[in-house]
Amino acid sequence: MIIFSSSFFSLLSRVALAAAVLALAFSASAQTLYRYVDADGRVVYTDKPPPPSAKESQIKRANANFIETDKISASTRHAMGRFPVTLYAFSCGTLCEDAEALLQKRGIPYTFVNTQDEEGIEKLKKLTGGLQVPVLQVGTEFVKGFSDTGWQQLLDQGGYAKDAGVKTAVKHTAASAQTPSSTPEPESEPPPEPVPAP
């Protein structure tokens, strides 16, 4: 059996105290970091202030260790780059509201094309050849009319997660109802109105 004397415990407590002081000193010195270019042209990073001959001296401060996080996942960012999502709609009632709600609930970043203005109508006609709304476009693929199952499948194929992470309270379809459309010139015919899908 080994018996420890009180001097051993006293030494152990002093070592622990010294380690704590060193750790505190290290963390305090790690908070200020200097970057400079020395006389030989080398870039130096150190916790000691640079010498007077240093060039391009900078002080870097690190207040705490942290991991920078993005609310949008890497897989969603990848999907956005390859298969961007566009919603073509206007205030067409429940269909357009449900369509937009699906994208918002799932957290999908998307571009909204208001099909109440001429530019939106032209984009819709160029894509689909018609005026049926809402339309979901993912990359080059699109679905005319709102179908929860069809839209979910198209988003899945585009690589979007079930919860892609982008939460927004913006209601484009409701906002577009309050936005007055541009008045056409008297001699030109007004553009045809988009129609909700049956």
CSV table of C-alpha atoms in Angstrom, one decimal:
chain,number,residue,atom,x,y,z
A,1,MET,CA,0.0,0.0,0.0
A,2,ILE,CA,1.3,3.5,-0.9
A,3,ILE,CA,0.9,6.3,1.5
A,4,PHE,CA,1.1,9.8,0.4
A,5,SER,CA,2.3,12.5,2.7
A,6,SER,CA,0.8,15.9,3.1
A,7,SER,CA,3.8,17.4,1.3
A,8,PHE,CA,2.9,15.4,-1.8
A,9,PHE,CA,-0.6,16.8,-1.8
A,10,SER,CA,0.8,20.3,-1.2
A,11,LEU,CA,3.1,19.8,-4.2
A,12,LEU,CA,0.2,18.5,-6.3
A,13,SER,CA,-2.0,21.5,-5.5
A,14,ARG,CA,0.8,23.9,-6.4
A,15,VAL,CA,1.3,22.1,-9.7
A,16,ALA,CA,-2.4,22.3,-10.4
A,17,LEU,CA,-2.4,26.0,-9.5
A,18,ALA,CA,0.6,26.7,-11.7
A,19,ALA,CA,-1.1,24.8,-14.6
A,20,ALA,CA,-4.2,26.9,-14.2
A,21,VAL,CA,-2.2,30.1,-14.1
A,22,LEU,CA,-0.3,29.1,-17.3
A,23,ALA,CA,-3.6,28.2,-19.0
A,24,LEU,CA,-5.0,31.5,-18.1
A,25,ALA,CA,-1.9,33.4,-19.3
A,26,PHE,CA,-1.9,31.4,-22.5
A,27,SER,CA,-5.6,32.2,-23.2
A,28,ALA,CA,-5.0,35.8,-22.5
A,29,SER,CA,-2.0,36.0,-24.8
A,30,ALA,CA,-3.8,34.0,-27.5
A,31,GLN,CA,-6.4,36.8,-27.6
A,32,THR,CA,-4.0,39.2,-29.3
A,33,LEU,CA,-2.1,38.1,-32.4
A,34,TYR,CA,0.3,40.1,-34.4
A,35,ARG,CA,0.9,39.7,-38.1
A,36,TYR,CA,3.8,41.4,-39.8
A,37,VAL,CA,6.4,41.1,-42.6
A,38,ASP,CA,10.0,40.7,-41.3
A,39,ALA,CA,13.2,42.2,-42.9
A,40,ASP,CA,13.6,39.0,-45.0
A,41,GLY,CA,10.1,39.3,-46.5
A,42,ARG,CA,8.5,36.5,-44.5
A,43,VAL,CA,5.0,36.8,-43.0
A,44,VAL,CA,5.2,36.3,-39.2
A,45,TYR,CA,2.3,35.5,-36.9
A,46,THR,CA,3.1,35.8,-33.2
A,47,ASP,CA,1.7,36.8,-29.8
A,48,LYS,CA,4.6,39.2,-29.2
A,49,PRO,CA,4.5,42.8,-30.6
A,50,PRO,CA,6.5,43.2,-33.8
A,51,PRO,CA,10.0,44.7,-33.9
A,52,PRO,CA,10.3,48.3,-35.1
A,53,SER,CA,11.8,47.1,-38.4
A,54,ALA,CA,8.6,45.1,-39.2
A,55,LYS,CA,6.5,46.1,-42.2
A,56,GLU,CA,2.7,45.8,-42.7
A,57,SER,CA,2.1,45.2,-39.0
A,58,GLN,CA,-1.5,44.2,-38.1
A,59,ILE,CA,-3.1,43.3,-34.8
A,60,LYS,CA,-5.5,40.5,-34.9
A,61,ARG,CA,-7.9,39.9,-32.0
A,62,ALA,CA,-9.5,36.6,-31.2
A,63,ASN,CA,-12.1,37.2,-28.5
A,64,ALA,CA,-13.3,33.6,-28.3
A,65,ASN,CA,-13.3,30.4,-30.1
A,66,PHE,CA,-16.4,29.9,-32.3
A,67,ILE,CA,-17.6,28.1,-35.3
A,68,GLU,CA,-19.2,30.2,-37.9
A,69,THR,CA,-22.5,28.7,-39.0
A,70,ASP,CA,-24.7,29.3,-41.9
A,71,LYS,CA,-28.4,28.9,-41.6
A,72,ILE,CA,-28.4,27.4,-45.1
A,73,SER,CA,-26.9,23.9,-45.3
A,74,ALA,CA,-24.1,23.1,-47.7
A,75,SER,CA,-26.4,20.7,-49.6
A,76,THR,CA,-29.0,23.5,-50.0
A,77,ARG,CA,-26.3,25.9,-51.2
A,78,HIS,CA,-25.2,23.2,-53.7
A,79,ALA,CA,-28.8,22.7,-54.9
A,80,MET,CA,-29.3,26.5,-55.2
A,81,GLY,CA,-26.3,26.7,-57.5
A,82,ARG,CA,-27.3,23.9,-59.7
A,83,PHE,CA,-31.1,24.0,-59.6
A,84,PRO,CA,-32.4,27.5,-58.6
A,85,VAL,CA,-36.1,27.6,-57.6
A,86,THR,CA,-38.5,30.1,-59.2
A,87,LEU,CA,-42.1,30.5,-58.3
A,88,TYR,CA,-44.4,32.1,-60.9
A,89,ALA,CA,-47.6,33.4,-59.2
A,90,PHE,CA,-49.8,36.3,-58.3
A,91,SER,CA,-52.7,36.8,-55.9
A,92,CYS,CA,-54.7,34.0,-57.5
A,93,GLY,CA,-56.2,32.8,-54.2
A,94,THR,CA,-55.7,29.5,-52.3
A,95,LEU,CA,-53.6,27.8,-55.0
A,96,CYS,CA,-50.9,30.5,-55.1
A,97,GLU,CA,-51.0,30.9,-51.3
A,98,ASP,CA,-50.6,27.1,-50.8
A,99,ALA,CA,-47.8,27.0,-53.4
A,100,GLU,CA,-45.9,29.7,-51.6
A,101,ALA,CA,-46.6,28.3,-48.2
A,102,LEU,CA,-45.1,24.9,-49.3
A,103,LEU,CA,-41.8,26.6,-50.2
A,104,GLN,CA,-41.7,28.7,-47.0
A,105,LYS,CA,-42.6,25.7,-44.8
A,106,ARG,CA,-39.9,23.6,-46.4
A,107,GLY,CA,-37.4,26.6,-46.1
A,108,ILE,CA,-36.6,26.7,-49.8
A,109,PRO,CA,-34.8,29.8,-51.1
A,110,TYR,CA,-36.6,31.0,-54.2
A,111,THR,CA,-37.1,33.8,-56.7
A,112,PHE,CA,-40.7,35.1,-57.0
A,113,VAL,CA,-41.9,36.2,-60.4
A,114,ASN,CA,-45.1,38.3,-60.2
A,115,THR,CA,-47.2,37.4,-63.1
A,116,GLN,CA,-49.4,40.4,-62.7
A,117,ASP,CA,-46.9,42.6,-64.5
A,118,GLU,CA,-45.9,42.5,-68.2
A,119,GLU,CA,-42.3,41.3,-67.5
A,120,GLY,CA,-43.6,38.4,-65.3
A,121,ILE,CA,-46.2,37.4,-67.9
A,122,GLU,CA,-43.5,37.3,-70.7
A,123,LYS,CA,-41.3,35.2,-68.5
A,124,LEU,CA,-44.1,32.8,-67.8
A,125,LYS,CA,-45.1,32.5,-71.5
A,126,LYS,CA,-41.5,32.0,-72.5
A,127,LEU,CA,-41.1,29.1,-69.9
A,128,THR,CA,-44.5,27.4,-70.3
A,129,GLY,CA,-46.1,28.7,-73.5
A,130,GLY,CA,-49.2,29.6,-71.5
A,131,LEU,CA,-50.6,31.7,-68.6
A,132,GLN,CA,-51.5,29.0,-66.1
A,133,VAL,CA,-50.2,29.8,-62.5
A,134,PRO,CA,-48.8,28.9,-60.1
A,135,VAL,CA,-45.7,27.4,-61.8
A,136,LEU,CA,-42.7,25.9,-59.9
A,137,GLN,CA,-39.4,25.9,-61.8
A,138,VAL,CA,-36.4,24.0,-60.4
A,139,GLY,CA,-33.4,24.4,-62.6
A,140,THR,CA,-34.8,23.8,-66.1
A,141,GLU,CA,-37.7,21.6,-65.0
A,142,PHE,CA,-41.1,23.0,-64.2
A,143,VAL,CA,-44.6,22.0,-63.0
A,144,LYS,CA,-47.7,23.9,-64.0
A,145,GLY,CA,-50.4,24.2,-61.4
A,146,PHE,CA,-50.0,23.4,-57.7
A,147,SER,CA,-49.6,19.8,-56.7
A,148,ASP,CA,-48.1,19.1,-53.3
A,149,THR,CA,-46.8,15.7,-54.3
A,150,GLY,CA,-45.5,16.9,-57.7
A,151,TRP,CA,-43.8,19.9,-56.2
A,152,GLN,CA,-42.2,17.9,-53.4
A,153,GLN,CA,-40.8,15.4,-55.9
A,154,LEU,CA,-39.4,18.2,-58.1
A,155,LEU,CA,-37.7,19.8,-55.1
A,156,ASP,CA,-36.4,16.4,-53.9
A,157,GLN,CA,-34.9,15.8,-57.4
A,158,GLY,CA,-33.2,19.2,-57.2
A,159,GLY,CA,-31.4,18.1,-54.1
A,160,TYR,CA,-33.3,20.3,-51.6
A,161,ALA,CA,-33.6,19.0,-48.0
A,162,LYS,CA,-37.0,18.6,-46.4
A,163,ASP,CA,-36.0,21.5,-44.2
A,164,ALA,CA,-33.6,23.6,-46.3
A,165,GLY,CA,-33.2,26.1,-43.5
A,166,VAL,CA,-34.4,29.4,-45.0
A,167,LYS,CA,-37.3,30.7,-42.9
A,168,THR,CA,-39.1,33.8,-44.2
A,169,ALA,CA,-42.4,35.4,-43.4
A,170,VAL,CA,-42.6,37.3,-46.7
A,171,LYS,CA,-45.9,36.7,-48.5
A,172,HIS,CA,-45.3,37.6,-52.1
A,173,THR,CA,-48.7,36.6,-53.3
A,174,ALA,CA,-50.4,38.8,-50.8
A,175,ALA,CA,-48.1,41.7,-51.4
A,176,SER,CA,-48.6,41.5,-55.2
A,177,ALA,CA,-52.3,41.9,-54.7
A,178,GLN,CA,-51.7,45.4,-53.2
A,179,THR,CA,-49.2,46.4,-55.9
A,180,PRO,CA,-50.9,48.3,-58.7
A,181,SER,CA,-50.0,46.9,-62.1
A,182,SER,CA,-48.7,49.4,-64.7
A,183,THR,CA,-51.4,51.0,-66.8
A,184,PRO,CA,-51.0,50.2,-70.5
A,185,GLU,CA,-51.1,52.9,-73.2
A,186,PRO,CA,-54.7,53.5,-74.5
A,187,GLU,CA,-53.9,52.4,-78.0
A,188,SER,CA,-52.3,49.1,-77.0
A,189,GLU,CA,-54.2,46.0,-75.8
A,190,PRO,CA,-53.7,45.1,-72.1
A,191,PRO,CA,-51.7,41.9,-71.6
A,192,PRO,CA,-53.7,38.7,-71.0
A,193,GLU,CA,-54.3,37.8,-67.4
A,194,PRO,CA,-52.7,34.7,-66.0
A,195,VAL,CA,-55.2,32.1,-64.9
A,196,PRO,CA,-55.2,29.8,-61.8
A,197,ALA,CA,-54.7,26.2,-62.6
A,198,PRO,CA,-57.9,24.1,-62.3
